[in-house]
Amino acid sequence: MNRFAYLRADDVGAAVRAVAADPSARFIAGGTNLVDLIKENVERPTRIVDITRLPLGEIGPGERGGLRIGALVKNSDLAYHPEVERRYPLLSRAILSGASAQLRNMASTGGNLMQRTRCSYFYDTTTPCNKREPGTGCAALGGFNRMHAILGASEQCIAVNPSDMSVALAALEAVVHVTGPEGDRAIAFAEFHRLPGDAPQLDTNLRQGELITAVELPALGFAEHHAYLKIRDRASYAFALVSVAAALELQGGTVTEARVALGGVAHKPWRDREAEALLVGRRVALEHFQRVADALLQGAVGRGANDFKIELARRAIVRALSHAAGRTSRDDARR
Amino acid sequence: MNDGNYNDACSRITLRVNGAAKQLDVSPWTTLLDALREQLHLTGTKKGCDHGQCGACTVLVDGRRSNSCLSLAIMRDGAEVTTIEGLAEGQALHPLQQAFIDHDAFQCGYCTPGQICSAVGLIREGRARTPDEIRELMSGNICRCGAYPQIVAAIEQAMGHEEGR
C-alpha cells in the first residue's frame, strides 16, 4: 500500500482544519472504500485524518419531528435501529440490500454518501478515466459498460453512484449537515451529489475540508407504503443494475404524495419531481405507474452493453410502485 | 491530537487479542489483517482477495464481525479482537467449530476461519432465523469449494435449530 501519514482527530474543528489545509488529505471513518482505493492506487492521499473518535455516533430526534443520524453511525446500527425500522423502513431495506454484514458493521453513514463509483475503469489505473485523472478520457464509453449510466451522463463520464442507502435518502428528502472551514451548512439531499458534466472528478458538492456531521430525516417516513427493489446479478452482495426506492402517501386509494428514486442508473440517485407529480391525485393503477416510469426514463440513453437497463428500469419502477401501493404495515409484521 | 502532528512512523498500539493484551508497532498503512498474521503470527485469519470481497479475513472487533483486510490497525488501537484461534475453550471446540466438522462444512478450508468468525457474529446479532436469512446474512463470505449447504446446516445446528426438524 502507498504510504501516508496518520492523524487521529480529537475534535471536529481540528479534523476540518487538517483536511482543509491539504487537498490530498482525506477523512477516514469505516475505511471500507478508502482503504480499498488506496490499495488499488486510485486514491493516493498523503495524509489521512481518523474521525472515528469524534462524537458523531448518535441517533436522536431531529428538528421538525424527524430523526438525526450522526455521521459515524454504522450502516448496520442504522438499519436495525428501532426508530428507523418503525418510521423509515425504506431506509432499513435499502441499507440491508447493500454490501455484506461485515462491511455494514464497519461502514459509516457519512462514508456511505462519500463512497466512489465502482466503474471498473475508474479502478483500473492502466486505463483512461476522467474521474480518476481528469482529461485522460473515458474508457467506459466504448468499453464494457453494462453497469453504467443511462441518465444524466456526459461524454466525459458514464459512471454510476453505487450506494443503496443514498437512493432511499433521496426518496426521503434527507438533509446532509456539514461543517467546514467557513462554518456549518445544511445541504438538501438532491443537491449533495452531482452529475458528471465536464468535472466528473467531483462526486459531490462538498468543498475542501467540509465534513459530514449528520444526516437528518424529515418527519414523513412513508412507513405504510414503500418499496426498495434492487435488481442485480447475484441474489445478494452485488451492486445494483437498477434499484428503485418508491414511497407513496395514500388516502382512500388516491395518491397524495409520491417519491421515486433510482439507483444504478446515474452519477447520483435519480429523481424527477415532475414525473412523480403525475401520480398525485390519481388512483392507484398500473397505467399511472407506467406513465411515471416513461416520464422518469425520458432522455435515457444506452451505451451499448447497458441498453437493457432502460427497459429494466421501466419495469422495476412499475413493480416497485405496485409493491409500495400494496404494502401495509401488516405485511411488514408478517415478513 | 498526537500533539497536532501527523504520524508517518511506526506507532505503538495495544490490541486485546483473544483475551490477551498485545502491544505492537504498526505503520499507518498496516492493516489489522497483516498485523495479526505477520506480527502476532495468528495465521488462522486468511488473506483472500484483500479487498473486502471474500470474507476470508473476517474477525470480531469489539464483538462484531469485520473485514480485517480493510481495517487499519492503527485505527483499532484499544480494540478487542477475536480470531479463529480464540474461539475454543482449551481443548473444547467452539460449538460452530464442532458444527462445521459435524456437517463437513468445508473442503479446502481456506475460507473456514472467516466463515466461522462471521457465523459467530451472525448468531450474536440475532437477525437470522431461517436458512434464507442465514444465506443472506452470510453473503459476505465466499466458499469457492461450494460448501454452502453444509455451512448453512452447521450454522443452523450451532443456533440450536437442529431440534425439531
PDB file of C-alpha atoms in Angstrom, chain A residues 1 3-10 14 18 29 32 35-36 39-40 47-50 52-53 76-77 80 85 100-106 236-237, chain B residues 1-2 4-8 28-29 31 50-53 55 58 64-67 69-72 74-77 118 125 127 136-137 139-141:
ATOM      1  CA  MET A   1       0.000   0.000   0.000  1.00  0.00           C
ATOM      2  CA  ARG A   3       2.436   5.318   2.411  1.00  0.00           C
ATOM      3  CA  PHE A   4       0.584   8.080   4.159  1.00  0.00           C
ATOM      4  CA  ALA A   5       0.715   9.952   7.407  1.00  0.00           C
ATOM      5  CA  TYR A   6      -1.961   9.433  10.028  1.00  0.00           C
ATOM      6  CA  LEU A   7      -3.679  11.845  12.355  1.00  0.00           C
ATOM      7  CA  ARG A   8      -6.246  10.892  14.955  1.00  0.00           C
ATOM      8  CA  ALA A   9      -8.629  13.830  15.355  1.00  0.00           C
ATOM      9  CA  ASP A  10      -9.921  14.615  18.822  1.00  0.00           C
ATOM     10  CA  ALA A  14      -9.170  20.149  14.231  1.00  0.00           C
ATOM     11  CA  ALA A  18      -6.355  19.394   8.911  1.00  0.00           C
ATOM     12  CA  ALA A  29     -14.096   6.501   9.223  1.00  0.00           C
ATOM     13  CA  THR A  32     -14.242   0.178   3.631  1.00  0.00           C
ATOM     14  CA  VAL A  35      -8.595   1.679   2.171  1.00  0.00           C
ATOM     15  CA  ASP A  36      -9.562  -0.365  -0.868  1.00  0.00           C
ATOM     16  CA  LYS A  39      -4.639  -0.382  -2.159  1.00  0.00           C
ATOM     17  CA  GLU A  40      -5.726  -0.038  -5.793  1.00  0.00           C
ATOM     18  CA  ARG A  47      -2.398  12.109   4.920  1.00  0.00           C
ATOM     19  CA  ILE A  48      -5.474  10.560   6.427  1.00  0.00           C
ATOM     20  CA  VAL A  49      -7.412  12.052   9.306  1.00  0.00           C
ATOM     21  CA  ASP A  50      -9.136   9.477  11.512  1.00  0.00           C
ATOM     22  CA  THR A  52     -13.778   7.745  14.346  1.00  0.00           C
ATOM     23  CA  ARG A  53     -13.186   9.166  17.827  1.00  0.00           C
ATOM     24  CA  SER A  76     -25.840  -1.918  10.447  1.00  0.00           C
ATOM     25  CA  ASP A  77     -26.742   0.121  13.542  1.00  0.00           C
ATOM     26  CA  TYR A  80     -31.539  -2.074  12.729  1.00  0.00           C
ATOM     27  CA  GLU A  85     -37.225   0.167  11.366  1.00  0.00           C
ATOM     28  CA  SER A 100     -22.240  -7.548   3.358  1.00  0.00           C
ATOM     29  CA  ALA A 101     -22.895  -7.828   7.087  1.00  0.00           C
ATOM     30  CA  GLN A 102     -19.187  -7.311   7.821  1.00  0.00           C
ATOM     31  CA  LEU A 103     -18.968  -4.182   5.663  1.00  0.00           C
ATOM     32  CA  ARG A 104     -22.170  -2.754   7.137  1.00  0.00           C
ATOM     33  CA  ASN A 105     -20.642  -3.243  10.612  1.00  0.00           C
ATOM     34  CA  MET A 106     -17.730  -1.042   9.566  1.00  0.00           C
ATOM     35  CA  SER A 236     -27.005 -10.878  -2.516  1.00  0.00           C
ATOM     36  CA  TYR A 237     -23.829  -8.836  -2.152  1.00  0.00           C
TER      37      TYR A 237
ATOM     38  CA  MET B   1      -4.460  15.086  18.857  1.00  0.00           C
ATOM     39  CA  ASN B   2      -0.997  13.480  18.828  1.00  0.00           C
ATOM     40  CA  GLY B   4      -1.146  18.179  16.411  1.00  0.00           C
ATOM     41  CA  ASN B   5       1.378  16.218  14.419  1.00  0.00           C
ATOM     42  CA  TYR B   6       0.815  13.704  11.692  1.00  0.00           C
ATOM     43  CA  ASN B   7       2.450  10.424  12.291  1.00  0.00           C
ATOM     44  CA  ASP B   8       4.036   8.560   9.424  1.00  0.00           C
ATOM     45  CA  PRO B  28      -0.235   3.887   9.457  1.00  0.00           C
ATOM     46  CA  TRP B  29      -0.867   1.665   6.429  1.00  0.00           C
ATOM     47  CA  THR B  31      -3.908  -3.464   8.048  1.00  0.00           C
ATOM     48  CA  ASP B  50      -7.533  -8.388   0.315  1.00  0.00           C
ATOM     49  CA  HIS B  51     -10.372  -6.110  -0.885  1.00  0.00           C
ATOM     50  CA  GLY B  52     -13.265  -6.960   1.405  1.00  0.00           C
ATOM     51  CA  GLN B  53     -15.000  -9.094  -1.180  1.00  0.00           C
ATOM     52  CA  GLY B  55     -14.652 -12.565   3.803  1.00  0.00           C
ATOM     53  CA  THR B  58     -13.262 -11.880   8.934  1.00  0.00           C
ATOM     54  CA  ARG B  64     -18.658  -7.514  15.753  1.00  0.00           C
ATOM     55  CA  ARG B  65     -17.622  -9.230  12.554  1.00  0.00           C
ATOM     56  CA  SER B  66     -15.420  -7.073  10.348  1.00  0.00           C
ATOM     57  CA  ASN B  67     -13.141  -7.412   7.325  1.00  0.00           C
ATOM     58  CA  CYS B  69      -8.146  -6.502   5.381  1.00  0.00           C
ATOM     59  CA  LEU B  70      -9.947  -3.144   5.151  1.00  0.00           C
ATOM     60  CA  SER B  71      -9.158  -2.095   8.731  1.00  0.00           C
ATOM     61  CA  LEU B  72      -6.091  -0.055   9.518  1.00  0.00           C
ATOM     62  CA  ILE B  74      -3.679   1.975  13.985  1.00  0.00           C
ATOM     63  CA  MET B  75      -7.376   2.884  13.958  1.00  0.00           C
ATOM     64  CA  ARG B  76      -8.184  -0.166  16.113  1.00  0.00           C
ATOM     65  CA  ASP B  77      -5.876   0.897  18.956  1.00  0.00           C
ATOM     66  CA  SER B 118     -18.632 -14.450  10.586  1.00  0.00           C
ATOM     67  CA  GLU B 125     -26.530 -10.258  16.020  1.00  0.00           C
ATOM     68  CA  ARG B 127     -31.127 -11.370  12.987  1.00  0.00           C
ATOM     69  CA  GLU B 136     -28.402 -13.592   3.043  1.00  0.00           C
ATOM     70  CA  LEU B 137     -26.505 -12.526   6.151  1.00  0.00           C
ATOM     71  CA  SER B 139     -23.215 -13.472   1.794  1.00  0.00           C
ATOM     72  CA  GLY B 140     -20.007 -11.645   2.701  1.00  0.00           C
ATOM     73  CA  ASN B 141     -18.199 -14.987   2.984  1.00  0.00           C
TER      74      ASN B 141
END
